[in-house]
């Protein structure tokens, strides 16, 4: 690859699975990348270990208690500890930063990712909620600022690799004009593939977080099990690649070897394949348009031997259809859906509701809250708050109903 000076990286969400994979690549290529800033949430000891290994200029934590603990554990280092949401935006937009890895889970990742966009950085986007909540505003800002937006969700990164070579921002009708007929968005099907609704009613949080192929955090693992993750990814793909939902087909592929495909008008289907390891898309985003060693074991096709495909079951897993509905409604509907899902997933992990009640709570929020035009960040964030509020009494109802049923 071409010679270049070391790139400064801000890693938002350093103690999660994406953060760990990113740090592995940075360690492998210390001549190419330097950790400038890193954030963590409650796993302060792990964040301290990251600071000790990589010696970033800044580390960001959510509150003063976490800051006191981190400062005590890193007193001999030159890392400055910062506190709060404003600090996340500061390190995302800081002038020395070249690349921002946006890996904070959920709505909390929106504002720092947007700050990086406004500052014209290269953004490696793993936080799909940023586009789900504020797709039009986010993409308009990417175009205005000239930021480079590279998806590192494995599916969106695969789509990006399979599309015609161009910049990182797609315009309306650019894909049809390039001969693209359809995007084939793959899904593993999660741990409950093939389950019927009655079977799903009895699954536990422990079963839901045990993904058969990927190592992920609890929230995204539950989303994968419910297919909400695929619904959010469908919305994200529409914004990333400027296409309508009708141009995207979800394909369940349980081996997770093909990460997504693009179908062309001449009959060609181009697929991106590889072992299920997030270091591959992260390395691609860091080095683009070059490629670097990601430390990933080469794919052995003879060991794989067989690739299976099937349609998604939207009867047993209605979250995918709810995501399509939210995108069709437009405006603040995707933000409402995302907020309700975050509430529902946490309630399921806390064993307050059953797995099958996750889509029920999401549907309730979409039905109850009026959809407003998403013309400002304030309106979007207000809708997020309203959705969380309106979910609470219905969550209590679902919880009581579940107790009585037991």
mmCIF file of C-alpha atoms in Angstrom:
data_model
loop_
_atom_site.group_PDB
_atom_site.id
_atom_site.type_symbol
_atom_site.label_atom_id
_atom_site.label_comp_id
_atom_site.label_asym_id
_atom_site.label_seq_id
_atom_site.Cartn_x
_atom_site.Cartn_y
_atom_site.Cartn_z
ATOM 1 C CA UNK A 1 0.000 0.000 0.000
ATOM 2 C CA UNK A 2 1.043 3.625 -0.435
ATOM 3 C CA UNK A 3 3.224 5.355 2.185
ATOM 4 C CA UNK A 4 1.461 7.770 4.511
ATOM 5 C CA UNK A 5 1.992 9.378 7.875
ATOM 6 C CA UNK A 6 0.443 7.712 10.950
ATOM 7 C CA UNK A 7 -3.248 8.494 11.320
ATOM 8 C CA UNK A 8 -4.686 9.720 14.615
ATOM 9 C CA UNK A 9 -7.767 7.731 15.699
ATOM 10 C CA UNK A 10 -10.556 8.615 18.108
ATOM 11 C CA UNK A 11 -12.251 5.405 19.206
ATOM 12 C CA UNK A 12 -15.757 5.968 20.547
ATOM 13 C CA UNK A 13 -16.702 2.819 22.459
ATOM 14 C CA UNK A 14 -13.291 1.343 23.185
ATOM 15 C CA UNK A 15 -14.378 -1.324 25.670
ATOM 16 C CA UNK A 16 -16.966 -2.994 23.384
ATOM 17 C CA UNK A 17 -16.425 -5.741 20.834
ATOM 18 C CA UNK A 18 -15.872 -3.303 17.946
ATOM 19 C CA UNK A 19 -13.450 -1.367 20.108
ATOM 20 C CA UNK A 20 -11.470 -4.488 20.908
ATOM 21 C CA UNK A 21 -11.208 -5.448 17.237
ATOM 22 C CA UNK A 22 -10.130 -1.922 16.314
ATOM 23 C CA UNK A 23 -7.431 -1.882 18.962
ATOM 24 C CA UNK A 24 -6.112 -5.225 17.742
ATOM 25 C CA UNK A 25 -5.573 -3.723 14.281
ATOM 26 C CA UNK A 26 -4.016 -0.543 15.699
ATOM 27 C CA UNK A 27 -1.584 -2.695 17.681
ATOM 28 C CA UNK A 28 -0.686 -4.665 14.544
ATOM 29 C CA UNK A 29 -0.037 -1.476 12.588
ATOM 30 C CA UNK A 30 1.438 0.977 15.091
ATOM 31 C CA UNK A 31 3.438 2.547 12.247
ATOM 32 C CA UNK A 32 0.173 3.491 10.489
ATOM 33 C CA UNK A 33 -2.225 4.353 13.320
ATOM 34 C CA UNK A 34 -2.094 6.046 16.699
ATOM 35 C CA UNK A 35 -4.852 6.068 19.309
ATOM 36 C CA UNK A 36 -5.488 9.762 20.001
ATOM 37 C CA UNK A 37 -8.617 9.421 22.157
ATOM 38 C CA UNK A 38 -10.781 6.601 23.496
ATOM 39 C CA UNK A 39 -14.069 6.440 25.376
ATOM 40 C CA UNK A 40 -15.570 3.798 27.607
ATOM 41 C CA UNK A 41 -18.695 3.453 29.680
ATOM 42 C CA UNK A 42 -18.754 1.479 32.924
ATOM 43 C CA UNK A 43 -15.844 -0.906 32.335
ATOM 44 C CA UNK A 44 -13.311 1.530 33.776
ATOM 45 C CA UNK A 45 -10.623 -1.052 34.577
ATOM 46 C CA UNK A 46 -10.642 -2.239 30.959
ATOM 47 C CA UNK A 47 -10.402 1.361 29.793
ATOM 48 C CA UNK A 48 -7.417 1.857 32.081
ATOM 49 C CA UNK A 49 -5.706 -1.156 30.512
ATOM 50 C CA UNK A 50 -6.303 0.338 27.054
ATOM 51 C CA UNK A 51 -4.765 3.618 28.224
ATOM 52 C CA UNK A 52 -1.777 1.769 29.622
ATOM 53 C CA UNK A 53 -1.162 -0.088 26.353
ATOM 54 C CA UNK A 54 -1.841 2.711 23.850
ATOM 55 C CA UNK A 55 -1.287 5.910 25.876
ATOM 56 C CA UNK A 56 -3.954 8.060 24.188
ATOM 57 C CA UNK A 57 -3.979 11.807 24.711
ATOM 58 C CA UNK A 58 -7.550 11.682 26.051
ATOM 59 C CA UNK A 59 -9.884 9.134 27.635
ATOM 60 C CA UNK A 60 -13.592 9.915 28.083
ATOM 61 C CA UNK A 61 -15.919 8.466 30.714
ATOM 62 C CA UNK A 62 -19.601 9.210 31.466
ATOM 63 C CA UNK A 63 -19.419 10.680 34.991
ATOM 64 C CA UNK A 64 -17.131 11.947 37.720
ATOM 65 C CA UNK A 65 -17.119 8.680 39.691
ATOM 66 C CA UNK A 66 -15.756 6.845 36.667
ATOM 67 C CA UNK A 67 -13.289 9.673 36.076
ATOM 68 C CA UNK A 68 -11.960 9.458 39.637
ATOM 69 C CA UNK A 69 -11.453 5.713 39.272
ATOM 70 C CA UNK A 70 -9.759 6.022 35.894
ATOM 71 C CA UNK A 71 -7.484 8.829 37.059
ATOM 72 C CA UNK A 72 -6.425 6.725 40.032
ATOM 73 C CA UNK A 73 -5.576 3.774 37.771
ATOM 74 C CA UNK A 74 -3.709 5.898 35.193
ATOM 75 C CA UNK A 75 -1.981 8.427 37.447
ATOM 76 C CA UNK A 76 1.433 7.544 36.027
ATOM 77 C CA UNK A 77 0.317 8.106 32.409
ATOM 78 C CA UNK A 78 0.057 11.282 30.322
ATOM 79 C CA UNK A 79 -3.575 10.562 29.394
ATOM 80 C CA UNK A 80 -6.044 13.321 30.308
ATOM 81 C CA UNK A 81 -9.420 12.067 31.547
ATOM 82 C CA UNK A 82 -12.508 13.917 30.260
ATOM 83 C CA UNK A 83 -16.108 13.554 31.445
ATOM 84 C CA UNK A 84 -19.513 13.535 29.770
ATOM 85 C CA UNK A 85 -21.296 13.707 26.442
ATOM 86 C CA UNK A 86 -19.772 17.055 25.450
ATOM 87 C CA UNK A 87 -16.309 15.540 25.803
ATOM 88 C CA UNK A 88 -17.262 12.784 23.351
ATOM 89 C CA UNK A 89 -18.103 15.421 20.757
ATOM 90 C CA UNK A 90 -14.861 17.284 21.503
ATOM 91 C CA UNK A 91 -12.593 14.284 20.912
ATOM 92 C CA UNK A 92 -14.589 13.296 17.808
ATOM 93 C CA UNK A 93 -14.091 16.719 16.222
ATOM 94 C CA UNK A 94 -10.589 17.513 17.529
ATOM 95 C CA UNK A 95 -8.301 19.005 14.887
ATOM 96 C CA UNK A 96 -5.484 16.399 15.142
ATOM 97 C CA UNK A 97 -7.922 13.509 14.554
ATOM 98 C CA UNK A 98 -7.961 11.837 11.124
ATOM 99 C CA UNK A 99 -10.294 8.886 11.745
ATOM 100 C CA UNK A 100 -13.222 8.434 14.129
ATOM 101 C CA UNK A 101 -14.455 4.899 14.859
ATOM 102 C CA UNK A 102 -18.083 5.392 15.952
ATOM 103 C CA UNK A 103 -18.835 2.263 17.967
ATOM 104 C CA UNK A 104 -20.972 3.537 20.857
ATOM 105 C CA UNK A 105 -24.112 1.401 21.003
ATOM 106 C CA UNK A 106 -27.544 2.994 20.654
ATOM 107 C CA UNK A 107 -28.855 6.545 20.502
ATOM 108 C CA UNK A 108 -25.966 7.766 22.695
ATOM 109 C CA UNK A 109 -23.668 7.425 19.694
ATOM 110 C CA UNK A 110 -25.560 9.888 17.484
ATOM 111 C CA UNK A 111 -24.182 13.246 18.666
ATOM 112 C CA UNK A 112 -20.458 12.373 18.702
ATOM 113 C CA UNK A 113 -20.759 10.698 15.285
ATOM 114 C CA UNK A 114 -22.456 13.809 13.928
ATOM 115 C CA UNK A 115 -19.731 15.979 15.467
ATOM 116 C CA UNK A 116 -17.134 13.964 13.566
ATOM 117 C CA UNK A 117 -19.094 14.400 10.349
ATOM 118 C CA UNK A 118 -19.364 18.165 10.803
ATOM 119 C CA UNK A 119 -15.606 18.307 11.346
ATOM 120 C CA UNK A 120 -15.030 16.523 8.025
ATOM 121 C CA UNK A 121 -13.341 13.437 9.467
ATOM 122 C CA UNK A 122 -13.198 9.927 8.068
ATOM 123 C CA UNK A 123 -15.924 8.162 10.063
ATOM 124 C CA UNK A 124 -15.943 4.392 10.423
ATOM 125 C CA UNK A 125 -19.598 3.921 11.330
ATOM 126 C CA UNK A 126 -20.578 0.958 13.469
ATOM 127 C CA UNK A 127 -23.357 2.860 15.253
ATOM 128 C CA UNK A 128 -26.328 2.222 12.951
ATOM 129 C CA UNK A 129 -28.652 4.227 15.204
ATOM 130 C CA UNK A 130 -27.045 7.464 13.996
ATOM 131 C CA UNK A 131 -28.483 6.906 10.531
ATOM 132 C CA UNK A 132 -31.672 5.228 11.721
ATOM 133 C CA UNK A 133 -32.566 8.241 13.851
ATOM 134 C CA UNK A 134 -31.346 11.110 11.686
ATOM 135 C CA UNK A 135 -30.684 9.677 8.232
ATOM 136 C CA UNK A 136 -31.482 12.710 6.078
ATOM 137 C CA UNK A 137 -29.821 15.229 8.395
ATOM 138 C CA UNK A 138 -26.776 13.000 8.832
ATOM 139 C CA UNK A 139 -26.246 12.377 5.121
ATOM 140 C CA UNK A 140 -26.867 16.035 4.233
ATOM 141 C CA UNK A 141 -24.102 16.950 6.683
ATOM 142 C CA UNK A 142 -21.759 14.355 5.163
ATOM 143 C CA UNK A 143 -22.253 15.941 1.754
ATOM 144 C CA UNK A 144 -21.857 19.471 3.099
ATOM 145 C CA UNK A 145 -18.697 18.807 5.114
ATOM 146 C CA UNK A 146 -16.947 16.461 2.693
ATOM 147 C CA UNK A 147 -16.520 13.837 5.415
ATOM 148 C CA UNK A 148 -15.684 10.278 4.387
ATOM 149 C CA UNK A 149 -18.344 7.905 5.681
ATOM 150 C CA UNK A 150 -17.317 4.244 5.613
ATOM 151 C CA UNK A 151 -19.643 1.612 7.116
ATOM 152 C CA UNK A 152 -18.006 -1.088 9.204
ATOM 153 C CA UNK A 153 -21.054 -3.171 9.977
ATOM 154 C CA UNK A 154 -20.019 -6.349 8.171
ATOM 155 C CA UNK A 155 -23.063 -6.271 5.862
ATOM 156 C CA UNK A 156 -22.822 -2.620 4.833
ATOM 157 C CA UNK A 157 -19.080 -2.858 4.438
ATOM 158 C CA UNK A 158 -19.605 -5.867 2.172
ATOM 159 C CA UNK A 159 -22.147 -3.950 0.082
ATOM 160 C CA UNK A 160 -19.715 -1.046 -0.202
ATOM 161 C CA UNK A 161 -16.995 -3.411 -1.427
ATOM 162 C CA UNK A 162 -19.339 -4.973 -4.014
ATOM 163 C CA UNK A 163 -20.583 -1.685 -5.476
ATOM 164 C CA UNK A 164 -18.910 0.169 -8.366
ATOM 165 C CA UNK A 165 -15.784 2.042 -7.288
ATOM 166 C CA UNK A 166 -16.551 5.629 -6.306
ATOM 167 C CA UNK A 167 -16.363 7.931 -3.295
ATOM 168 C CA UNK A 168 -17.911 7.170 0.068
ATOM 169 C CA UNK A 169 -21.141 9.148 -0.405
ATOM 170 C CA UNK A 170 -23.843 7.903 -2.773
ATOM 171 C CA UNK A 171 -26.404 10.106 -4.502
ATOM 172 C CA UNK A 172 -29.956 9.384 -5.624
ATOM 173 C CA UNK A 173 -30.088 7.198 -8.754
ATOM 174 C CA UNK A 174 -26.295 6.702 -8.797
ATOM 175 C CA UNK A 175 -26.619 2.937 -8.278
ATOM 176 C CA UNK A 176 -29.290 2.287 -10.958
ATOM 177 C CA UNK A 177 -27.209 4.377 -13.360
ATOM 178 C CA UNK A 178 -24.260 2.072 -12.585
ATOM 179 C CA UNK A 179 -26.266 -1.039 -13.447
ATOM 180 C CA UNK A 180 -27.133 -2.083 -9.885
ATOM 181 C CA UNK A 181 -30.431 -3.976 -9.767
ATOM 182 C CA UNK A 182 -30.715 -4.990 -6.125
ATOM 183 C CA UNK A 183 -28.840 -5.135 -2.821
ATOM 184 C CA UNK A 184 -28.939 -8.518 -1.083
ATOM 185 C CA UNK A 185 -28.561 -7.918 2.650
ATOM 186 C CA UNK A 186 -27.596 -11.117 4.439
ATOM 187 C CA UNK A 187 -28.684 -12.184 7.924
ATOM 188 C CA UNK A 188 -27.446 -15.121 9.958
ATOM 189 C CA UNK A 189 -30.940 -15.713 11.346
ATOM 190 C CA UNK A 190 -29.537 -15.604 14.870
ATOM 191 C CA UNK A 191 -29.813 -18.342 17.503
ATOM 192 C CA UNK A 192 -33.579 -18.815 17.012
ATOM 193 C CA UNK A 193 -33.693 -19.376 13.260
ATOM 194 C CA UNK A 194 -36.536 -21.785 12.498
ATOM 195 C CA UNK A 195 -38.363 -21.165 15.787
ATOM 196 C CA UNK A 196 -42.116 -20.593 15.694
ATOM 197 C CA UNK A 197 -43.859 -17.934 17.840
ATOM 198 C CA UNK A 198 -44.705 -20.427 20.593
ATOM 199 C CA UNK A 199 -41.070 -21.490 20.890
ATOM 200 C CA UNK A 200 -39.903 -17.879 20.980
ATOM 201 C CA UNK A 201 -42.144 -17.161 23.960
ATOM 202 C CA UNK A 202 -39.959 -19.349 26.156
ATOM 203 C CA UNK A 203 -36.441 -18.225 25.198
ATOM 204 C CA UNK A 204 -34.130 -16.684 27.808
ATOM 205 C CA UNK A 205 -31.688 -13.755 27.695
ATOM 206 C CA UNK A 206 -28.818 -16.234 27.989
ATOM 207 C CA UNK A 207 -29.998 -18.002 24.844
ATOM 208 C CA UNK A 208 -30.576 -14.737 22.989
ATOM 209 C CA UNK A 209 -27.066 -13.384 23.555
ATOM 210 C CA UNK A 210 -25.428 -16.647 22.416
ATOM 211 C CA UNK A 211 -24.999 -15.773 18.734
ATOM 212 C CA UNK A 212 -23.933 -18.787 16.665
ATOM 213 C CA UNK A 213 -21.320 -16.954 14.545
ATOM 214 C CA UNK A 214 -20.403 -13.503 15.857
ATOM 215 C CA UNK A 215 -18.942 -12.237 19.128
ATOM 216 C CA UNK A 216 -21.050 -9.162 19.973
ATOM 217 C CA UNK A 217 -22.378 -7.168 22.902
ATOM 218 C CA UNK A 218 -25.633 -8.090 24.633
ATOM 219 C CA UNK A 219 -27.853 -5.455 23.025
ATOM 220 C CA UNK A 220 -26.839 -6.139 19.435
ATOM 221 C CA UNK A 221 -26.980 -9.893 20.079
ATOM 222 C CA UNK A 222 -30.627 -9.614 21.170
ATOM 223 C CA UNK A 223 -31.335 -7.401 18.139
ATOM 224 C CA UNK A 224 -29.796 -10.059 15.918
ATOM 225 C CA UNK A 225 -31.959 -12.734 17.533
ATOM 226 C CA UNK A 226 -35.159 -10.697 16.994
ATOM 227 C CA UNK A 227 -34.133 -9.556 13.465
ATOM 228 C CA UNK A 228 -34.496 -5.950 14.644
ATOM 229 C CA UNK A 229 -30.806 -5.603 13.897
ATOM 230 C CA UNK A 230 -31.547 -6.498 10.291
ATOM 231 C CA UNK A 231 -34.438 -4.054 10.211
ATOM 232 C CA UNK A 232 -32.206 -1.248 11.485
ATOM 233 C CA UNK A 233 -29.552 -2.285 8.966
ATOM 234 C CA UNK A 234 -32.137 -2.082 6.178
ATOM 235 C CA UNK A 235 -32.926 1.519 7.176
ATOM 236 C CA UNK A 236 -29.207 2.284 7.421
ATOM 237 C CA UNK A 237 -28.563 0.811 3.960
ATOM 238 C CA UNK A 238 -31.300 2.978 2.442
ATOM 239 C CA UNK A 239 -29.534 6.108 3.712
ATOM 240 C CA UNK A 240 -25.975 4.958 3.038
ATOM 241 C CA UNK A 241 -26.584 3.937 -0.557
ATOM 242 C CA UNK A 242 -29.535 6.222 -1.461
ATOM 243 C CA UNK A 243 -31.942 3.405 -2.294
ATOM 244 C CA UNK A 244 -35.541 2.540 -1.411
ATOM 245 C CA UNK A 245 -36.430 -0.483 0.761
ATOM 246 C CA UNK A 246 -37.822 -2.230 -2.338
ATOM 247 C CA UNK A 247 -34.279 -2.329 -3.735
ATOM 248 C CA UNK A 248 -33.069 -4.374 -0.743
ATOM 249 C CA UNK A 249 -33.805 -8.051 -0.192
ATOM 250 C CA UNK A 250 -32.989 -9.670 3.155
ATOM 251 C CA UNK A 251 -31.449 -13.121 2.687
ATOM 252 C CA UNK A 252 -30.951 -15.451 5.644
ATOM 253 C CA UNK A 253 -27.545 -17.099 5.287
ATOM 254 C CA UNK A 254 -26.789 -19.080 8.466
ATOM 255 C CA UNK A 255 -23.074 -19.649 7.822
ATOM 256 C CA UNK A 256 -22.278 -15.895 7.825
ATOM 257 C CA UNK A 257 -19.611 -16.434 5.183
ATOM 258 C CA UNK A 258 -21.167 -14.206 2.527
ATOM 259 C CA UNK A 259 -21.583 -10.861 4.266
ATOM 260 C CA UNK A 260 -23.819 -9.329 1.576
ATOM 261 C CA UNK A 261 -24.215 -9.211 -2.192
ATOM 262 C CA UNK A 262 -25.054 -6.822 -5.005
ATOM 263 C CA UNK A 263 -27.073 -7.913 -8.038
ATOM 264 C CA UNK A 264 -26.484 -6.195 -11.406
ATOM 265 C CA UNK A 265 -28.636 -5.754 -14.496
ATOM 266 C CA UNK A 266 -26.426 -8.043 -16.595
ATOM 267 C CA UNK A 267 -27.156 -11.005 -14.316
ATOM 268 C CA UNK A 268 -23.979 -10.744 -12.247
ATOM 269 C CA UNK A 269 -24.145 -11.092 -8.477
ATOM 270 C CA UNK A 270 -21.023 -9.927 -6.659
ATOM 271 C CA UNK A 271 -20.525 -11.201 -3.101
ATOM 272 C CA UNK A 272 -18.035 -10.322 -0.392
ATOM 273 C CA UNK A 273 -16.956 -13.396 1.539
ATOM 274 C CA UNK A 274 -14.789 -14.060 4.556
ATOM 275 C CA UNK A 275 -14.692 -15.606 7.996
ATOM 276 C CA UNK A 276 -17.059 -13.866 10.457
ATOM 277 C CA UNK A 277 -14.523 -11.526 12.069
ATOM 278 C CA UNK A 278 -15.144 -7.801 12.530
ATOM 279 C CA UNK A 279 -11.464 -7.026 12.057
ATOM 280 C CA UNK A 280 -11.944 -7.458 8.287
ATOM 281 C CA UNK A 281 -14.398 -4.566 7.737
ATOM 282 C CA UNK A 282 -12.608 -2.396 10.318
ATOM 283 C CA UNK A 283 -9.252 -2.872 8.600
ATOM 284 C CA UNK A 284 -10.882 -2.103 5.251
ATOM 285 C CA UNK A 285 -12.315 1.147 6.624
ATOM 286 C CA UNK A 286 -9.050 2.198 8.254
ATOM 287 C CA UNK A 287 -6.919 1.601 5.168
ATOM 288 C CA UNK A 288 -9.383 2.394 2.344
ATOM 289 C CA UNK A 289 -8.724 2.482 -0.571
ATOM 290 C CA UNK A 290 -5.740 0.298 0.354
ATOM 291 C CA UNK A 291 -5.812 -2.988 2.260
ATOM 292 C CA UNK A 292 -3.834 -4.145 5.275
ATOM 293 C CA UNK A 293 -3.428 -7.376 7.199
ATOM 294 C CA UNK A 294 -6.295 -7.666 9.694
ATOM 295 C CA UNK A 295 -5.024 -10.755 11.478
ATOM 296 C CA UNK A 296 -8.010 -12.725 10.164
ATOM 297 C CA UNK A 297 -7.632 -16.374 9.212
ATOM 298 C CA UNK A 298 -8.058 -16.887 5.438
ATOM 299 C CA UNK A 299 -11.351 -18.410 4.364
ATOM 300 C CA UNK A 300 -11.117 -22.145 3.674
ATOM 301 C CA UNK A 301 -13.861 -22.922 1.138
ATOM 302 C CA UNK A 302 -13.297 -26.648 1.457
ATOM 303 C CA UNK A 303 -13.939 -26.460 5.185
ATOM 304 C CA UNK A 304 -17.073 -24.367 4.611
ATOM 305 C CA UNK A 305 -18.248 -26.833 1.959
ATOM 306 C CA UNK A 306 -21.858 -25.583 1.845
ATOM 307 C CA UNK A 307 -23.654 -22.228 1.727
ATOM 308 C CA UNK A 308 -27.385 -22.069 2.541
ATOM 309 C CA UNK A 309 -29.937 -19.324 1.866
ATOM 310 C CA UNK A 310 -33.562 -18.842 2.871
ATOM 311 C CA UNK A 311 -36.106 -16.001 3.196
ATOM 312 C CA UNK A 312 -36.591 -14.235 6.506
ATOM 313 C CA UNK A 313 -39.618 -15.361 8.549
ATOM 314 C CA UNK A 314 -41.401 -12.074 9.243
ATOM 315 C CA UNK A 315 -44.322 -13.821 10.954
ATOM 316 C CA UNK A 316 -42.211 -15.250 13.751
ATOM 317 C CA UNK A 317 -39.867 -12.228 13.661
ATOM 318 C CA UNK A 318 -42.027 -9.143 13.036
ATOM 319 C CA UNK A 319 -39.291 -6.616 13.908
ATOM 320 C CA UNK A 320 -38.062 -6.596 10.313
ATOM 321 C CA UNK A 321 -41.507 -5.572 9.055
ATOM 322 C CA UNK A 322 -41.727 -2.917 11.795
ATOM 323 C CA UNK A 323 -38.485 -1.384 10.526
ATOM 324 C CA UNK A 324 -39.842 -1.242 6.980
ATOM 325 C CA UNK A 325 -43.008 0.379 8.324
ATOM 326 C CA UNK A 326 -40.995 2.988 10.231
ATOM 327 C CA UNK A 327 -38.927 3.893 7.181
ATOM 328 C CA UNK A 328 -42.087 4.191 5.066
ATOM 329 C CA UNK A 329 -43.680 6.470 7.667
ATOM 330 C CA UNK A 330 -40.546 8.605 7.528
ATOM 331 C CA UNK A 331 -39.831 11.602 9.722
ATOM 332 C CA UNK A 332 -39.299 10.671 13.357
ATOM 333 C CA UNK A 333 -40.778 7.161 13.061
ATOM 334 C CA UNK A 334 -37.374 5.384 12.863
ATOM 335 C CA UNK A 335 -36.193 7.299 15.948
ATOM 336 C CA UNK A 336 -39.356 6.231 17.795
ATOM 337 C CA UNK A 337 -38.809 2.607 16.768
ATOM 338 C CA UNK A 338 -35.168 2.671 17.810
ATOM 339 C CA UNK A 339 -35.919 4.164 21.231
ATOM 340 C CA UNK A 340 -38.735 1.701 21.930
ATOM 341 C CA UNK A 341 -36.492 -1.179 20.922
ATOM 342 C CA UNK A 342 -33.718 -0.039 23.259
ATOM 343 C CA UNK A 343 -36.228 0.058 26.131
ATOM 344 C CA UNK A 344 -37.646 -3.338 25.173
ATOM 345 C CA UNK A 345 -34.282 -5.057 24.826
ATOM 346 C CA UNK A 346 -33.102 -3.819 28.218
ATOM 347 C CA UNK A 347 -36.375 -4.951 29.784
ATOM 348 C CA UNK A 348 -35.917 -8.387 28.216
ATOM 349 C CA UNK A 349 -32.320 -8.623 29.448
ATOM 350 C CA UNK A 350 -33.613 -7.677 32.916
ATOM 351 C CA UNK A 351 -36.222 -10.473 32.579
ATOM 352 C CA UNK A 352 -39.129 -8.055 32.933
ATOM 353 C CA UNK A 353 -40.691 -9.025 29.586
ATOM 354 C CA UNK A 354 -40.502 -12.000 27.269
ATOM 355 C CA UNK A 355 -38.638 -12.109 23.965
ATOM 356 C CA UNK A 356 -41.894 -12.114 21.987
ATOM 357 C CA UNK A 357 -42.949 -8.885 23.741
ATOM 358 C CA UNK A 358 -40.061 -6.884 22.252
ATOM 359 C CA UNK A 359 -41.879 -6.239 18.943
ATOM 360 C CA UNK A 360 -45.133 -5.669 20.847
ATOM 361 C CA UNK A 361 -43.635 -2.733 22.743
ATOM 362 C CA UNK A 362 -42.094 -1.353 19.542
ATOM 363 C CA UNK A 363 -45.407 -1.576 17.703
ATOM 364 C CA UNK A 364 -47.150 0.178 20.586
ATOM 365 C CA UNK A 365 -44.771 3.145 20.420
ATOM 366 C CA UNK A 366 -45.143 3.469 16.646
ATOM 367 C CA UNK A 367 -48.933 3.347 16.946
ATOM 368 C CA UNK A 368 -49.205 5.843 19.808
ATOM 369 C CA UNK A 369 -46.765 8.613 18.959
ATOM 370 C CA UNK A 370 -47.404 11.081 16.132
ATOM 371 C CA UNK A 371 -44.729 11.125 13.450
ATOM 372 C CA UNK A 372 -43.178 14.547 12.894
ATOM 373 C CA UNK A 373 -40.943 15.763 10.059
ATOM 374 C CA UNK A 374 -37.338 15.100 11.143
ATOM 375 C CA UNK A 375 -36.180 18.586 10.208
ATOM 376 C CA UNK A 376 -33.934 19.205 13.213
ATOM 377 C CA UNK A 377 -31.859 17.316 15.720
ATOM 378 C CA UNK A 378 -33.954 18.768 18.547
ATOM 379 C CA UNK A 379 -37.139 17.241 17.093
ATOM 380 C CA UNK A 380 -35.435 13.872 16.598
ATOM 381 C CA UNK A 381 -34.045 13.775 20.130
ATOM 382 C CA UNK A 382 -37.408 14.904 21.551
ATOM 383 C CA UNK A 383 -39.123 12.020 19.756
ATOM 384 C CA UNK A 384 -36.524 9.647 21.188
ATOM 385 C CA UNK A 385 -37.353 10.909 24.709
ATOM 386 C CA UNK A 386 -41.118 10.756 24.157
ATOM 387 C CA UNK A 387 -40.873 7.176 22.912
ATOM 388 C CA UNK A 388 -38.941 6.108 26.000
ATOM 389 C CA UNK A 389 -41.488 7.821 28.244
ATOM 390 C CA UNK A 390 -44.556 6.378 26.545
ATOM 391 C CA UNK A 391 -43.060 2.881 26.697
ATOM 392 C CA UNK A 392 -42.798 2.851 30.497
ATOM 393 C CA UNK A 393 -46.486 2.386 31.452
ATOM 394 C CA UNK A 394 -47.008 -0.168 28.680
ATOM 395 C CA UNK A 395 -43.843 -1.935 29.772
ATOM 396 C CA UNK A 396 -45.358 -2.286 33.240
ATOM 397 C CA UNK A 397 -48.508 -3.708 31.651
ATOM 398 C CA UNK A 398 -46.508 -6.269 29.663
ATOM 399 C CA UNK A 399 -44.495 -7.182 32.724
ATOM 400 C CA UNK A 400 -47.597 -7.760 34.859
ATOM 401 C CA UNK A 401 -49.207 -9.780 32.072
ATOM 402 C CA UNK A 402 -46.106 -11.975 31.902
ATOM 403 C CA UNK A 403 -46.123 -12.555 35.670
ATOM 404 C CA UNK A 404 -49.781 -13.575 35.622
ATOM 405 C CA UNK A 405 -49.161 -15.904 32.677
ATOM 406 C CA UNK A 406 -46.451 -17.664 34.659
#
